[in-house]
GROMACS .gro file of N, CA, C and O in nm:
model
  536
    1MET      N    1   0.101  -0.117  -0.014
    1MET     CA    2   0.000   0.002  -0.023
    1MET      C    3   0.114   0.133  -0.010
    1MET      O    4   0.052   0.224  -0.054
    2VAL      N    5   0.186   0.114   0.074
    2VAL     CA    6   0.275   0.239   0.091
    2VAL      C    7   0.330   0.269  -0.073
    2VAL      O    8   0.357   0.378  -0.096
    3LEU      N    9   0.367   0.160  -0.132
    3LEU     CA   10   0.442   0.171  -0.263
    3LEU      C   11   0.334   0.196  -0.356
    3LEU      O   12   0.358   0.298  -0.445
    4LEU      N   13   0.226   0.184  -0.342
    4LEU     CA   14   0.104   0.241  -0.436
    4LEU      C   15   0.074   0.377  -0.414
    4LEU      O   16   0.061   0.461  -0.508
    5ILE      N   17   0.094   0.425  -0.281
    5ILE     CA   18   0.061   0.559  -0.247
    5ILE      C   19   0.173   0.641  -0.309
    5ILE      O   20   0.140   0.749  -0.385
    6ILE      N   21   0.280   0.606  -0.278
    6ILE     CA   22   0.397   0.678  -0.342
    6ILE      C   23   0.395   0.697  -0.503
    6ILE      O   24   0.420   0.783  -0.556
    7THR      N   25   0.380   0.585  -0.564
    7THR     CA   26   0.350   0.557  -0.693
    7THR      C   27   0.245   0.662  -0.755
    7THR      O   28   0.269   0.732  -0.850
    8VAL      N   29   0.132   0.653  -0.713
    8VAL     CA   30   0.016   0.735  -0.732
    8VAL      C   31   0.057   0.882  -0.715
    8VAL      O   32   0.011   0.961  -0.814
    9THR      N   33   0.117   0.911  -0.613
    9THR     CA   34   0.157   1.047  -0.576
    9THR      C   35   0.255   1.111  -0.690
    9THR      O   36   0.218   1.214  -0.743
   10PHE      N   37   0.351   1.016  -0.703
   10PHE     CA   38   0.447   1.086  -0.828
   10PHE      C   39   0.379   1.070  -0.983
   10PHE      O   40   0.410   1.170  -1.041
   11ALA      N   41   0.307   0.982  -0.984
   11ALA     CA   42   0.245   0.979  -1.126
   11ALA      C   43   0.147   1.077  -1.135
   11ALA      O   44   0.143   1.136  -1.270
   12SER      N   45   0.069   1.104  -1.057
   12SER     CA   46  -0.016   1.222  -1.071
   12SER      C   47   0.046   1.367  -1.080
   12SER      O   48   0.003   1.440  -1.153
   13ILE      N   49   0.172   1.378  -1.000
   13ILE     CA   50   0.228   1.497  -1.024
   13ILE      C   51   0.306   1.509  -1.174
   13ILE      O   52   0.291   1.604  -1.235
   14ASP      N   53   0.347   1.377  -1.231
   14ASP     CA   54   0.400   1.369  -1.350
   14ASP      C   55   0.301   1.401  -1.460
   14ASP      O   56   0.308   1.492  -1.566
   15TRP      N   57   0.190   1.346  -1.452
   15TRP     CA   58   0.058   1.344  -1.548
   15TRP      C   59   0.007   1.481  -1.540
   15TRP      O   60  -0.039   1.532  -1.647
   16TYR      N   61  -0.032   1.525  -1.429
   16TYR     CA   62  -0.128   1.645  -1.425
   16TYR      C   63  -0.068   1.764  -1.411
   16TYR      O   64  -0.105   1.866  -1.444
   17MET      N   65   0.022   1.768  -1.313
   17MET     CA   66   0.100   1.897  -1.290
   17MET      C   67   0.195   1.943  -1.399
   17MET      O   68   0.238   2.071  -1.412
   18SER      N   69   0.235   1.859  -1.476
   18SER     CA   70   0.325   1.877  -1.604
   18SER      C   71   0.236   1.964  -1.721
   18SER      O   72   0.288   2.023  -1.804
   19ILE      N   73   0.100   1.958  -1.696
   19ILE     CA   74   0.010   2.030  -1.796
   19ILE      C   75   0.043   2.179  -1.772
   19ILE      O   76   0.035   2.256  -1.883
   20THR      N   77   0.053   2.208  -1.648
   20THR     CA   78   0.081   2.369  -1.612
   20THR      C   79   0.211   2.368  -1.525
   20THR      O   80   0.227   2.367  -1.412
   21PRO      N   81   0.325   2.373  -1.610
   21PRO     CA   82   0.454   2.342  -1.529
   21PRO      C   83   0.489   2.472  -1.426
   21PRO      O   84   0.571   2.464  -1.320
   22GLU      N   85   0.433   2.594  -1.444
   22GLU     CA   86   0.450   2.714  -1.353
   22GLU      C   87   0.391   2.681  -1.232
   22GLU      O   88   0.419   2.753  -1.136
   23TRP      N   89   0.298   2.600  -1.220
   23TRP     CA   90   0.212   2.576  -1.097
   23TRP      C   91   0.266   2.449  -1.020
   23TRP      O   92   0.302   2.352  -1.074
   24SER      N   93   0.271   2.478  -0.878
   24SER     CA   94   0.311   2.362  -0.802
   24SER      C   95   0.223   2.343  -0.667
   24SER      O   96   0.158   2.451  -0.625
   25SER      N   97   0.218   2.236  -0.614
   25SER     CA   98   0.136   2.203  -0.500
   25SER      C   99   0.205   2.095  -0.446
   25SER      O  100   0.255   1.990  -0.497
   26THR      N  101   0.204   2.097  -0.308
   26THR     CA  102   0.276   1.990  -0.242
   26THR      C  103   0.182   1.863  -0.201
   26THR      O  104   0.223   1.760  -0.159
   27ILE      N  105   0.052   1.903  -0.213
   27ILE     CA  106  -0.052   1.799  -0.158
   27ILE      C  107  -0.126   1.751  -0.251
   27ILE      O  108  -0.215   1.664  -0.262
   28TYR      N  109  -0.101   1.781  -0.392
   28TYR     CA  110  -0.174   1.732  -0.513
   28TYR      C  111  -0.167   1.602  -0.529
   28TYR      O  112  -0.273   1.537  -0.580
   29GLY      N  113  -0.056   1.522  -0.530
   29GLY     CA  114  -0.047   1.382  -0.522
   29GLY      C  115  -0.142   1.330  -0.418
   29GLY      O  116  -0.220   1.218  -0.453
   30PHE      N  117  -0.148   1.375  -0.301
   30PHE     CA  118  -0.233   1.312  -0.201
   30PHE      C  119  -0.389   1.333  -0.212
   30PHE      O  120  -0.481   1.251  -0.204
   31ILE      N  121  -0.409   1.441  -0.310
   31ILE     CA  122  -0.571   1.448  -0.347
   31ILE      C  123  -0.601   1.350  -0.433
   31ILE      O  124  -0.693   1.301  -0.433
   32PHE      N  125  -0.517   1.311  -0.534
   32PHE     CA  126  -0.526   1.192  -0.629
   32PHE      C  127  -0.540   1.061  -0.556
   32PHE      O  128  -0.626   0.975  -0.581
   33VAL      N  129  -0.451   1.041  -0.465
   33VAL     CA  130  -0.463   0.922  -0.358
   33VAL      C  131  -0.593   0.908  -0.320
   33VAL      O  132  -0.664   0.798  -0.305
   34ALA      N  133  -0.643   1.021  -0.237
   34ALA     CA  134  -0.780   1.021  -0.178
   34ALA      C  135  -0.880   0.986  -0.293
   34ALA      O  136  -0.985   0.914  -0.254
   35ALA      N  137  -0.872   1.052  -0.396
   35ALA     CA  138  -0.975   1.062  -0.490
   35ALA      C  139  -0.979   0.887  -0.541
   35ALA      O  140  -1.089   0.857  -0.572
   36TRP      N  141  -0.858   0.846  -0.568
   36TRP     CA  142  -0.876   0.700  -0.628
   36TRP      C  143  -0.910   0.610  -0.533
   36TRP      O  144  -0.980   0.518  -0.564
   37ALA      N  145  -0.864   0.636  -0.398
   37ALA     CA  146  -0.930   0.527  -0.301
   37ALA      C  147  -1.082   0.564  -0.278
   37ALA      O  148  -1.157   0.440  -0.248
   38LEU      N  149  -1.111   0.679  -0.285
   38LEU     CA  150  -1.272   0.684  -0.274
   38LEU      C  151  -1.335   0.637  -0.406
   38LEU      O  152  -1.437   0.568  -0.372
   39SER      N  153  -1.288   0.638  -0.510
   39SER     CA  154  -1.358   0.578  -0.633
   39SER      C  155  -1.358   0.450  -0.619
   39SER      O  156  -1.458   0.379  -0.667
   40ALA      N  157  -1.235   0.375  -0.573
   40ALA     CA  158  -1.234   0.238  -0.567
   40ALA      C  159  -1.318   0.175  -0.453
   40ALA      O  160  -1.401   0.078  -0.487
   41LEU      N  161  -1.345   0.252  -0.358
   41LEU     CA  162  -1.422   0.193  -0.234
   41LEU      C  163  -1.575   0.215  -0.297
   41LEU      O  164  -1.662   0.124  -0.294
   42ALA      N  165  -1.608   0.313  -0.354
   42ALA     CA  166  -1.748   0.348  -0.432
   42ALA      C  167  -1.779   0.220  -0.523
   42ALA      O  168  -1.893   0.187  -0.525
   43PHE      N  169  -1.682   0.199  -0.621
   43PHE     CA  170  -1.690   0.095  -0.711
   43PHE      C  171  -1.714  -0.051  -0.629
   43PHE      O  172  -1.811  -0.126  -0.668
   44VAL      N  173  -1.647  -0.082  -0.532
   44VAL     CA  174  -1.661  -0.207  -0.437
   44VAL      C  175  -1.807  -0.205  -0.389
   44VAL      O  176  -1.878  -0.310  -0.379
   45VAL      N  177  -1.840  -0.088  -0.330
   45VAL     CA  178  -1.978  -0.089  -0.260
   45VAL      C  179  -2.083  -0.107  -0.356
   45VAL      O  180  -2.174  -0.176  -0.334
   46ALA      N  181  -2.077  -0.039  -0.486
   46ALA     CA  182  -2.171  -0.054  -0.582
   46ALA      C  183  -2.182  -0.202  -0.633
   46ALA      O  184  -2.286  -0.269  -0.655
   47VAL      N  185  -2.069  -0.274  -0.661
   47VAL     CA  186  -2.062  -0.406  -0.705
   47VAL      C  187  -2.126  -0.508  -0.595
   47VAL      O  188  -2.177  -0.587  -0.638
   48MET      N  189  -2.082  -0.468  -0.462
   48MET     CA  190  -2.126  -0.549  -0.362
   48MET      C  191  -2.273  -0.538  -0.339
   48MET      O  192  -2.352  -0.631  -0.328
   49ALA      N  193  -2.345  -0.415  -0.369
   49ALA     CA  194  -2.476  -0.404  -0.372
   49ALA      C  195  -2.539  -0.472  -0.462
   49ALA      O  196  -2.653  -0.535  -0.465
   50LEU      N  197  -2.490  -0.496  -0.596
   50LEU     CA  198  -2.553  -0.564  -0.696
   50LEU      C  199  -2.538  -0.731  -0.667
   50LEU      O  200  -2.629  -0.793  -0.712
   51LEU      N  201  -2.426  -0.749  -0.608
   51LEU     CA  202  -2.424  -0.902  -0.594
   51LEU      C  203  -2.482  -0.960  -0.464
   51LEU      O  204  -2.483  -1.096  -0.438
   52THR      N  205  -2.525  -0.870  -0.362
   52THR     CA  206  -2.595  -0.926  -0.245
   52THR      C  207  -2.719  -0.987  -0.271
   52THR      O  208  -2.760  -1.070  -0.178
   53GLY      N  209  -2.795  -0.978  -0.373
   53GLY     CA  210  -2.902  -1.057  -0.415
   53GLY      C  211  -2.866  -1.211  -0.459
   53GLY      O  212  -2.973  -1.264  -0.469
   54GLU      N  213  -2.762  -1.243  -0.472
   54GLU     CA  214  -2.722  -1.374  -0.521
   54GLU      C  215  -2.657  -1.438  -0.420
   54GLU      O  216  -2.556  -1.383  -0.323
   55GLU      N  217  -2.645  -1.570  -0.429
   55GLU     CA  218  -2.574  -1.656  -0.356
   55GLU      C  219  -2.429  -1.665  -0.389
   55GLU      O  220  -2.386  -1.627  -0.516
   56PRO      N  221  -2.337  -1.666  -0.331
   56PRO     CA  222  -2.315  -1.697  -0.155
   56PRO      C  223  -2.333  -1.567  -0.079
   56PRO      O  224  -2.340  -1.570   0.028
   57LEU      N  225  -2.320  -1.458  -0.130
   57LEU     CA  226  -2.332  -1.309  -0.071
   57LEU      C  227  -2.453  -1.293  -0.012
   57LEU      O  228  -2.436  -1.222   0.092
   58LYS      N  229  -2.558  -1.358  -0.046
   58LYS     CA  230  -2.678  -1.335   0.012
   58LYS      C  231  -2.672  -1.363   0.165
   58LYS      O  232  -2.757  -1.311   0.249
   59GLN      N  233  -2.609  -1.477   0.197
   59GLN     CA  234  -2.619  -1.509   0.340
   59GLN      C  235  -2.513  -1.473   0.427
   59GLN      O  236  -2.511  -1.460   0.529
   60VAL      N  237  -2.411  -1.385   0.355
   60VAL     CA  238  -2.283  -1.328   0.412
   60VAL      C  239  -2.311  -1.173   0.451
   60VAL      O  240  -2.293  -1.120   0.563
   61VAL      N  241  -2.355  -1.091   0.363
   61VAL     CA  242  -2.357  -0.949   0.359
   61VAL      C  243  -2.496  -0.911   0.419
   61VAL      O  244  -2.605  -0.950   0.375
   62ALA      N  245  -2.500  -0.834   0.523
   62ALA     CA  246  -2.599  -0.769   0.601
   62ALA      C  247  -2.598  -0.634   0.590
   62ALA      O  248  -2.503  -0.571   0.539
   63PRO      N  249  -2.715  -0.568   0.607
   63PRO     CA  250  -2.736  -0.427   0.589
   63PRO      C  251  -2.633  -0.326   0.702
   63PRO      O  252  -2.592  -0.238   0.648
   64LEU      N  253  -2.600  -0.405   0.787
   64LEU     CA  254  -2.471  -0.331   0.889
   64LEU      C  255  -2.368  -0.304   0.816
   64LEU      O  256  -2.291  -0.227   0.831
   65HIS      N  257  -2.330  -0.409   0.713
   65HIS     CA  258  -2.195  -0.403   0.634
   65HIS      C  259  -2.209  -0.282   0.553
   65HIS      O  260  -2.108  -0.195   0.538
   66PHE      N  261  -2.328  -0.251   0.487
   66PHE     CA  262  -2.331  -0.134   0.417
   66PHE      C  263  -2.334   0.003   0.477
   66PHE      O  264  -2.279   0.102   0.444
   67GLN      N  265  -2.379  -0.015   0.602
   67GLN     CA  266  -2.373   0.116   0.680
   67GLN      C  267  -2.225   0.152   0.730
   67GLN      O  268  -2.204   0.268   0.727
   68ASP      N  269  -2.151   0.031   0.755
   68ASP     CA  270  -2.016   0.062   0.791
   68ASP      C  271  -1.921   0.093   0.655
   68ASP      O  272  -1.848   0.205   0.674
   69LEU      N  273  -1.948   0.043   0.559
   69LEU     CA  274  -1.885   0.098   0.441
   69LEU      C  275  -1.926   0.210   0.387
   69LEU      O  276  -1.857   0.306   0.332
   70GLY      N  277  -2.052   0.272   0.408
   70GLY     CA  278  -2.094   0.426   0.391
   70GLY      C  279  -2.026   0.500   0.477
   70GLY      O  280  -1.992   0.610   0.440
   71LYS      N  281  -2.017   0.456   0.604
   71LYS     CA  282  -1.940   0.552   0.697
   71LYS      C  283  -1.801   0.579   0.662
   71LYS      O  284  -1.726   0.689   0.663
   72LEU      N  285  -1.730   0.462   0.610
   72LEU     CA  286  -1.580   0.479   0.567
   72LEU      C  287  -1.578   0.540   0.419
   72LEU      O  288  -1.479   0.629   0.415
   73LEU      N  289  -1.698   0.552   0.344
   73LEU     CA  290  -1.683   0.628   0.227
   73LEU      C  291  -1.698   0.759   0.258
   73LEU      O  292  -1.629   0.854   0.190
   74LEU      N  293  -1.791   0.802   0.368
   74LEU     CA  294  -1.797   0.944   0.403
   74LEU      C  295  -1.661   1.009   0.450
   74LEU      O  296  -1.627   1.104   0.434
   75ALA      N  297  -1.579   0.912   0.534
   75ALA     CA  298  -1.445   0.963   0.585
   75ALA      C  299  -1.355   0.979   0.467
   75ALA      O  300  -1.290   1.066   0.482
   76LEU      N  301  -1.374   0.888   0.368
   76LEU     CA  302  -1.277   0.917   0.263
   76LEU      C  303  -1.321   1.064   0.174
   76LEU      O  304  -1.230   1.119   0.131
   77VAL      N  305  -1.449   1.067   0.183
   77VAL     CA  306  -1.479   1.201   0.119
   77VAL      C  307  -1.447   1.316   0.196
   77VAL      O  308  -1.381   1.421   0.125
   78MET      N  309  -1.437   1.312   0.313
   78MET     CA  310  -1.393   1.424   0.420
   78MET      C  311  -1.248   1.424   0.407
   78MET      O  312  -1.207   1.550   0.397
   79LEU      N  313  -1.169   1.330   0.384
   79LEU     CA  314  -1.030   1.323   0.366
   79LEU      C  315  -0.996   1.398   0.227
   79LEU      O  316  -0.920   1.490   0.239
   80TRP      N  317  -1.070   1.374   0.123
   80TRP     CA  318  -1.036   1.415   0.007
   80TRP      C  319  -1.080   1.582  -0.001
   80TRP      O  320  -0.987   1.665  -0.057
   81ALA      N  321  -1.196   1.606   0.054
   81ALA     CA  322  -1.237   1.755   0.067
   81ALA      C  323  -1.134   1.841   0.169
   81ALA      O  324  -1.099   1.926   0.135
   82TYR      N  325  -1.087   1.761   0.267
   82TYR     CA  326  -0.986   1.849   0.362
   82TYR      C  327  -0.856   1.861   0.283
   82TYR      O  328  -0.789   1.965   0.301
   83PHE      N  329  -0.799   1.762   0.219
   83PHE     CA  330  -0.687   1.790   0.110
   83PHE      C  331  -0.711   1.910   0.005
   83PHE      O  332  -0.626   1.991   0.000
   84ALA      N  333  -0.828   1.901  -0.054
   84ALA     CA  334  -0.841   1.989  -0.159
   84ALA      C  335  -0.876   2.135  -0.102
   84ALA      O  336  -0.818   2.218  -0.141
   85PHE      N  337  -0.947   2.149   0.008
   85PHE     CA  338  -0.956   2.265   0.068
   85PHE      C  339  -0.850   2.337   0.119
   85PHE      O  340  -0.825   2.437   0.121
   86SER      N  341  -0.772   2.252   0.177
   86SER     CA  342  -0.640   2.300   0.255
   86SER      C  343  -0.541   2.346   0.149
   86SER      O  344  -0.481   2.458   0.165
   87GLN      N  345  -0.528   2.300   0.032
   87GLN     CA  346  -0.467   2.346  -0.085
   87GLN      C  347  -0.517   2.490  -0.121
   87GLN      O  348  -0.443   2.561  -0.132
   88PHE      N  349  -0.649   2.489  -0.143
   88PHE     CA  350  -0.709   2.605  -0.163
   88PHE      C  351  -0.709   2.715  -0.074
   88PHE      O  352  -0.670   2.829  -0.120
   89LEU      N  353  -0.702   2.697   0.051
   89LEU     CA  354  -0.703   2.791   0.156
   89LEU      C  355  -0.549   2.841   0.158
   89LEU      O  356  -0.518   2.955   0.179
   90ILE      N  357  -0.441   2.759   0.145
   90ILE     CA  358  -0.297   2.794   0.155
   90ILE      C  359  -0.270   2.899   0.033
   90ILE      O  360  -0.215   3.011   0.043
   91ILE      N  361  -0.332   2.851  -0.088
   91ILE     CA  362  -0.290   2.942  -0.201
   91ILE      C  363  -0.389   3.080  -0.190
   91ILE      O  364  -0.340   3.181  -0.218
   92TRP      N  365  -0.506   3.066  -0.145
   92TRP     CA  366  -0.592   3.172  -0.120
   92TRP      C  367  -0.537   3.279  -0.013
   92TRP      O  368  -0.540   3.389  -0.045
   93SER      N  369  -0.510   3.234   0.084
   93SER     CA  370  -0.462   3.304   0.201
   93SER      C  371  -0.322   3.367   0.175
   93SER      O  372  -0.279   3.475   0.228
   94GLY      N  373  -0.243   3.294   0.101
   94GLY     CA  374  -0.096   3.343   0.074
   94GLY      C  375  -0.104   3.436  -0.030
   94GLY      O  376   0.004   3.514  -0.067
   95ASN      N  377  -0.208   3.454  -0.122
   95ASN     CA  378  -0.237   3.542  -0.221
   95ASN      C  379  -0.112   3.521  -0.327
   95ASN      O  380  -0.050   3.620  -0.364
   96LEU      N  381  -0.099   3.407  -0.348
   96LEU     CA  382   0.032   3.370  -0.442
   96LEU      C  383  -0.007   3.369  -0.589
   96LEU      O  384  -0.091   3.293  -0.645
   97PRO      N  385   0.037   3.486  -0.669
   97PRO     CA  386  -0.009   3.513  -0.793
   97PRO      C  387   0.022   3.386  -0.888
   97PRO      O  388  -0.016   3.367  -1.008
   98GLU      N  389   0.148   3.323  -0.873
   98GLU     CA  390   0.189   3.224  -0.968
   98GLU      C  391   0.103   3.092  -0.952
   98GLU      O  392   0.113   3.001  -1.030
   99GLU      N  393   0.028   3.085  -0.854
   99GLU     CA  394  -0.057   2.946  -0.824
   99GLU      C  395  -0.196   3.001  -0.838
   99GLU      O  396  -0.275   2.904  -0.854
  100ILE      N  397  -0.254   3.120  -0.832
  100ILE     CA  398  -0.381   3.152  -0.841
  100ILE      C  399  -0.443   3.133  -0.975
  100ILE      O  400  -0.561   3.083  -0.974
  101HIS      N  401  -0.358   3.141  -1.059
  101HIS     CA  402  -0.416   3.126  -1.210
  101HIS      C  403  -0.442   2.973  -1.247
  101HIS      O  404  -0.516   2.968  -1.346
  102TRP      N  405  -0.409   2.885  -1.160
  102TRP     CA  406  -0.481   2.759  -1.174
  102TRP      C  407  -0.612   2.726  -1.119
  102TRP      O  408  -0.695   2.675  -1.204
  103TYR      N  409  -0.643   2.834  -1.030
  103TYR     CA  410  -0.786   2.817  -0.982
  103TYR      C  411  -0.892   2.906  -1.054
  103TYR      O  412  -1.007   2.886  -1.078
  104LEU      N  413  -0.828   3.016  -1.126
  104LEU     CA  414  -0.917   3.106  -1.184
  104LEU      C  415  -1.020   3.029  -1.295
  104LEU      O  416  -1.138   3.059  -1.303
  105PRO      N  417  -0.959   2.972  -1.386
  105PRO     CA  418  -1.025   2.908  -1.502
  105PRO      C  419  -1.138   2.794  -1.439
  105PRO      O  420  -1.245   2.770  -1.482
  106ARG      N  421  -1.107   2.747  -1.317
  106ARG     CA  422  -1.178   2.640  -1.263
  106ARG      C  423  -1.287   2.695  -1.175
  106ARG      O  424  -1.378   2.629  -1.138
  107LEU      N  425  -1.298   2.828  -1.160
  107LEU     CA  426  -1.395   2.880  -1.069
  107LEU      C  427  -1.492   2.964  -1.158
  107LEU      O  428  -1.602   3.003  -1.121
  108HIS      N  429  -1.454   2.970  -1.281
  108HIS     CA  430  -1.552   3.070  -1.375
  108HIS      C  431  -1.602   2.971  -1.500
  108HIS      O  432  -1.570   2.869  -1.508
  109ASP      N  433  -1.693   3.027  -1.576
  109ASP     CA  434  -1.735   2.954  -1.703
  109ASP      C  435  -1.795   2.843  -1.680
  109ASP      O  436  -1.786   2.739  -1.745
  110GLY      N  437  -1.874   2.821  -1.579
  110GLY     CA  438  -1.956   2.701  -1.555
  110GLY      C  439  -1.894   2.599  -1.449
  110GLY      O  440  -1.956   2.520  -1.402
  111TRP      N  441  -1.763   2.641  -1.439
  111TRP     CA  442  -1.685   2.529  -1.345
  111TRP      C  443  -1.721   2.560  -1.199
  111TRP      O  444  -1.705   2.457  -1.124
  112GLY      N  445  -1.753   2.669  -1.148
  112GLY     CA  446  -1.788   2.686  -1.035
  112GLY      C  447  -1.925   2.612  -0.993
  112GLY      O  448  -1.936   2.559  -0.896
  113ALA      N  449  -2.017   2.613  -1.086
  113ALA     CA  450  -2.151   2.534  -1.063
  113ALA      C  451  -2.106   2.386  -1.041
  113ALA      O  452  -2.171   2.314  -0.980
  114ILE      N  453  -2.021   2.311  -1.124
  114ILE     CA  454  -1.992   2.188  -1.115
  114ILE      C  455  -1.929   2.166  -0.997
  114ILE      O  456  -1.929   2.055  -0.922
  115VAL      N  457  -1.819   2.252  -0.956
  115VAL     CA  458  -1.746   2.235  -0.810
  115VAL      C  459  -1.865   2.229  -0.713
  115VAL      O  460  -1.863   2.147  -0.597
  116LEU      N  461  -1.956   2.322  -0.700
  116LEU     CA  462  -2.049   2.330  -0.599
  116LEU      C  463  -2.147   2.209  -0.605
  116LEU      O  464  -2.189   2.144  -0.489
  117THR      N  465  -2.196   2.138  -0.717
  117THR     CA  466  -2.266   2.040  -0.735
  117THR      C  467  -2.195   1.912  -0.694
  117THR      O  468  -2.248   1.831  -0.623
  118VAL      N  469  -2.052   1.904  -0.720
  118VAL     CA  470  -1.965   1.781  -0.676
  118VAL      C  471  -1.977   1.778  -0.517
  118VAL      O  472  -2.006   1.687  -0.455
  119VAL      N  473  -1.940   1.901  -0.457
  119VAL     CA  474  -1.929   1.894  -0.305
  119VAL      C  475  -2.062   1.873  -0.249
  119VAL      O  476  -2.066   1.792  -0.153
  120THR      N  477  -2.176   1.943  -0.309
  120THR     CA  478  -2.317   1.904  -0.238
  120THR      C  479  -2.336   1.761  -0.253
  120THR      O  480  -2.402   1.701  -0.158
  121LEU      N  481  -2.322   1.687  -0.365
  121LEU     CA  482  -2.368   1.551  -0.378
  121LEU      C  483  -2.272   1.462  -0.297
  121LEU      O  484  -2.319   1.366  -0.255
  122HIS      N  485  -2.142   1.511  -0.278
  122HIS     CA  486  -2.063   1.408  -0.220
  122HIS      C  487  -2.100   1.405  -0.077
  122HIS      O  488  -2.124   1.309  -0.013
  123PHE      N  489  -2.124   1.539  -0.011
  123PHE     CA  490  -2.167   1.549   0.118
  123PHE      C  491  -2.324   1.525   0.157
  123PHE      O  492  -2.336   1.446   0.252
  124GLY      N  493  -2.382   1.576   0.066
  124GLY     CA  494  -2.528   1.560   0.077
  124GLY      C  495  -2.604   1.424   0.066
  124GLY      O  496  -2.654   1.359   0.155
  125LEU      N  497  -2.556   1.362  -0.037
  125LEU     CA  498  -2.589   1.200  -0.067
  125LEU      C  499  -2.521   1.117   0.036
  125LEU      O  500  -2.588   1.031   0.070
  126ARG      N  501  -2.402   1.124   0.047
  126ARG     CA  502  -2.332   1.018   0.113
  126ARG      C  503  -2.354   1.031   0.254
  126ARG      O  504  -2.370   0.934   0.357
  127SER      N  505  -2.365   1.154   0.306
  127SER     CA  506  -2.406   1.160   0.461
  127SER      C  507  -2.535   1.120   0.500
  127SER      O  508  -2.560   1.066   0.615
  128SER      N  509  -2.631   1.152   0.404
  128SER     CA  510  -2.764   1.113   0.448
  128SER      C  511  -2.784   0.968   0.415
  128SER      O  512  -2.866   0.908   0.484
  129SER      N  513  -2.710   0.906   0.333
  129SER     CA  514  -2.742   0.758   0.288
  129SER      C  515  -2.667   0.662   0.385
  129SER      O  516  -2.694   0.564   0.402
  130CYS      N  517  -2.544   0.717   0.428
  130CYS     CA  518  -2.476   0.614   0.521
  130CYS      C  519  -2.506   0.627   0.678
  130CYS      O  520  -2.483   0.529   0.738
  131CYS      N  521  -2.563   0.725   0.723
  131CYS     CA  522  -2.588   0.736   0.869
  131CYS      C  523  -2.724   0.712   0.915
  131CYS      O  524  -2.754   0.731   1.031
  132HIS      N  525  -2.804   0.677   0.813
  132HIS     CA  526  -2.940   0.650   0.875
  132HIS      C  527  -2.968   0.508   0.914
  132HIS      O  528  -2.884   0.400   0.863
  133GLY      N  529  -3.041   0.476   1.017
  133GLY     CA  530  -3.051   0.341   1.074
  133GLY      C  531  -2.973   0.318   1.198
  133GLY      O  532  -3.007   0.195   1.253
  134ARG      N  533  -2.895   0.414   1.239
  134ARG     CA  534  -2.834   0.376   1.387
  134ARG      C  535  -2.892   0.492   1.445
  134ARG      O  536  -2.874   0.595   1.463
   0.00000   0.00000   0.00000
């Protein structure tokens, strides 16, 4: 797992940060690690939900398992949001002109609405679906 985290961190820096070489971030790789872990867990939960109606998982998986996986999914969403917001906060509070230009196109021309939708759906749907029943 440590090797995977290091590999994903350096690969995301090479793949995505090389698109804008004048911009740099020290937490960008960890944002991708959290996003990939979140995507993988969401995929596993979705496949598990599809397969619980069939044997042998019908006997093994209980609704309590999905509640626990939902809480873990919410924790990963919060970790991803913490990483992304901490990067944004440092750049915003430091008023770093060489790094602000990375955020400007992502906050205008419809992207701001997409960001707001992603945040709302991540927290709104996941928190409401994982914490009911206890």
